[in-house]
Amino acid sequence: MSTPNAPANNARFMVWMFVAAVIVIADQVTKWAIIEWVPLYDKVPINSFLNLTHQKNPGAAWSFLADAGGWQRWFFVTLSSVVSVVIVVWIWRIRNDAHTLLSAGLALVLGGAIGNLIDRIVLGEVTDFIQVWFGNWAFPSFNVADAGISVGAAFLIIDALFFSGREEARARDS
């Protein structure tokens, strides 16, 4: 059954898919540039706290399972694929509602998941290249996909804490 605002709601869904696609494209283009122009394990200082580097990560965040022997590649491919499908369905289902922060968070996580999924399928590992330093401490290297996932996750947490469910609670209390 179609609603009177179906074209607008479908356009809203397409906007979020476009946001995810922008993350995927930005991620893949920047990873390609790093692979082409920065030798593996080299570092290019940008300023006192930021380096471009060329790292390979066969594991997950913070190299979790990086030395697991190879099975983790297909585990993460499967996990990322399932999560991506779930997120697309979720965005589709909420397209009729004005959940902007939730949808933005989901789109960013989706773009990041697909960006890293492409690396895992094509290269067998993820290319990381942004390295942030605080004094003598280096944050683990990351990429555009990881940044999309992190910002998206922050949006999801903010939405869960302050926005989603508020309308339903107000309707119940009335």
Coordinates of C-alpha atoms in Angstrom, one line a residue:
M1 CA 0.0 0.0 0.0
S2 CA 1.4 3.4 -1.0
T3 CA 1.2 6.5 1.2
P4 CA 0.5 9.9 -0.3
N5 CA 4.1 10.9 0.5
A6 CA 5.7 7.8 -1.0
P7 CA 7.8 9.6 -3.6
A8 CA 9.2 12.0 -0.9
N9 CA 9.8 9.1 1.5
N10 CA 11.5 7.1 -1.2
A11 CA 13.6 10.2 -2.0
R12 CA 14.6 10.3 1.6
F13 CA 15.8 6.7 1.5
M14 CA 17.8 7.5 -1.7
V15 CA 19.4 10.5 0.1
W16 CA 20.7 8.2 2.8
M17 CA 21.9 5.7 0.2
F18 CA 23.7 8.5 -1.5
V19 CA 25.4 9.5 1.8
A20 CA 26.6 5.9 2.2
A21 CA 27.8 5.8 -1.4
V22 CA 29.8 9.1 -0.8
I23 CA 31.6 7.4 2.2
V24 CA 32.4 4.3 0.1
I25 CA 33.7 6.4 -2.8
A26 CA 35.8 8.7 -0.6
D27 CA 37.1 5.7 1.3
Q28 CA 38.1 3.8 -1.8
V29 CA 39.7 6.8 -3.6
T30 CA 41.8 7.7 -0.6
K31 CA 42.9 4.1 0.0
W32 CA 43.8 3.8 -3.7
A33 CA 45.9 7.0 -3.4
I34 CA 47.7 5.7 -0.3
I35 CA 48.4 2.4 -2.0
E36 CA 49.7 4.1 -5.1
W37 CA 51.8 6.9 -3.5
V38 CA 52.9 5.8 0.0
P39 CA 55.1 2.7 0.4
L40 CA 53.9 0.1 2.9
Y41 CA 54.7 1.1 6.5
D42 CA 56.1 4.6 5.5
K43 CA 54.8 7.7 7.2
V44 CA 54.3 11.1 5.7
P45 CA 54.1 13.7 8.5
I46 CA 51.4 16.3 8.0
N47 CA 51.9 18.2 11.3
S48 CA 52.9 17.4 14.9
F49 CA 50.0 15.2 15.6
L50 CA 48.9 13.7 12.2
N51 CA 50.7 11.3 9.8
L52 CA 49.6 9.7 6.6
T53 CA 50.9 6.1 6.7
H54 CA 50.3 2.9 4.8
Q55 CA 49.2 0.1 7.0
K56 CA 47.5 -3.2 6.3
N57 CA 45.0 -4.7 8.8
P58 CA 43.7 -8.3 8.2
G59 CA 41.8 -8.0 11.5
A60 CA 39.1 -5.6 12.8
A61 CA 39.4 -2.5 14.9
W62 CA 42.7 -2.1 16.7
S63 CA 43.9 -5.2 14.8
F64 CA 41.5 -7.5 16.6
L65 CA 42.1 -11.0 15.2
A66 CA 44.8 -9.7 12.9
D67 CA 46.9 -12.8 13.5
A68 CA 44.1 -15.3 13.5
G69 CA 45.4 -17.3 10.5
G70 CA 43.1 -16.1 7.7
W71 CA 39.7 -17.4 8.7
Q72 CA 38.8 -13.9 10.0
R73 CA 38.7 -12.5 6.5
W74 CA 35.6 -14.5 5.6
F75 CA 34.1 -14.0 9.0
F76 CA 34.4 -10.2 8.7
V77 CA 33.1 -10.4 5.0
T78 CA 30.1 -12.3 6.2
L79 CA 29.5 -10.1 9.2
S80 CA 29.9 -6.9 7.2
S81 CA 27.5 -8.2 4.5
V82 CA 24.8 -9.2 7.0
V83 CA 25.1 -5.9 8.9
S84 CA 25.0 -3.9 5.6
V85 CA 21.8 -5.7 4.5
V86 CA 20.2 -5.1 8.0
I87 CA 21.1 -1.4 7.9
V88 CA 19.6 -1.0 4.4
V89 CA 16.4 -2.6 5.5
W90 CA 16.3 -0.5 8.7
I91 CA 16.8 2.7 6.7
W92 CA 14.0 1.6 4.3
R93 CA 11.7 0.9 7.2
I94 CA 12.2 4.3 8.8
R95 CA 12.1 6.3 5.6
N96 CA 8.5 7.4 6.5
D97 CA 9.6 8.9 9.8
A98 CA 11.7 12.0 10.5
H99 CA 14.6 10.2 12.2
T100 CA 17.3 12.3 10.7
L101 CA 20.1 11.6 13.2
L102 CA 19.3 7.9 13.3
S103 CA 19.2 7.7 9.5
A104 CA 22.4 9.7 9.1
G105 CA 24.2 7.4 11.7
L106 CA 23.0 4.3 9.9
A107 CA 24.1 5.7 6.5
L108 CA 27.6 6.5 7.8
V109 CA 28.0 3.1 9.4
L110 CA 26.7 1.5 6.1
G111 CA 29.2 3.4 4.0
G112 CA 32.0 2.5 6.3
A113 CA 31.0 -1.2 6.5
I114 CA 30.9 -1.4 2.7
G115 CA 34.2 0.5 2.2
N116 CA 36.0 -2.0 4.5
L117 CA 34.1 -4.9 3.0
I118 CA 35.4 -4.1 -0.5
D119 CA 39.0 -4.1 0.9
R120 CA 38.4 -7.5 2.6
I121 CA 37.0 -9.1 -0.6
V122 CA 39.5 -7.6 -3.0
L123 CA 42.7 -7.3 -0.9
G124 CA 42.1 -9.7 1.9
E125 CA 42.8 -7.0 4.4
V126 CA 41.9 -3.3 5.1
T127 CA 44.2 -0.4 4.2
D128 CA 44.5 2.1 7.0
F129 CA 46.4 5.4 6.6
I130 CA 45.4 8.1 9.1
Q131 CA 47.6 8.1 12.2
V132 CA 46.9 10.6 15.0
W133 CA 49.6 11.2 17.7
F134 CA 49.2 12.7 21.2
G135 CA 52.7 13.2 22.6
N136 CA 54.3 9.8 22.4
W137 CA 51.0 8.0 22.1
A138 CA 49.7 7.0 18.6
F139 CA 46.0 6.2 18.1
P140 CA 45.7 3.0 15.9
S141 CA 45.7 3.9 12.2
F142 CA 42.3 4.2 10.5
N143 CA 40.7 5.2 7.3
V144 CA 37.7 7.0 5.9
A145 CA 35.4 4.0 6.4
D146 CA 36.5 3.7 10.0
A147 CA 35.8 7.4 10.5
G148 CA 32.3 6.9 9.0
I149 CA 31.6 4.0 11.2
S150 CA 32.8 5.9 14.3
V151 CA 30.9 9.1 13.6
G152 CA 27.8 7.1 12.6
A153 CA 28.0 5.1 15.9
A154 CA 28.2 8.3 17.8
F155 CA 25.1 9.6 16.0
L156 CA 23.3 6.3 16.9
I157 CA 24.2 6.7 20.5
I158 CA 23.1 10.3 20.7
D159 CA 19.9 9.4 18.9
A160 CA 19.2 6.5 21.3
L161 CA 19.9 8.6 24.4
F162 CA 18.1 11.8 23.4
F163 CA 15.7 11.4 20.4
S164 CA 14.4 7.9 19.4
G165 CA 11.5 6.7 21.4
R166 CA 10.6 10.2 22.7
E167 CA 7.6 10.5 20.4
E168 CA 6.3 7.1 21.4
A169 CA 6.8 7.9 25.1
R170 CA 4.9 11.2 24.8
A171 CA 2.0 9.5 23.0
R172 CA 1.8 6.8 25.7
D173 CA 1.9 9.5 28.5
S174 CA -0.9 11.5 26.8

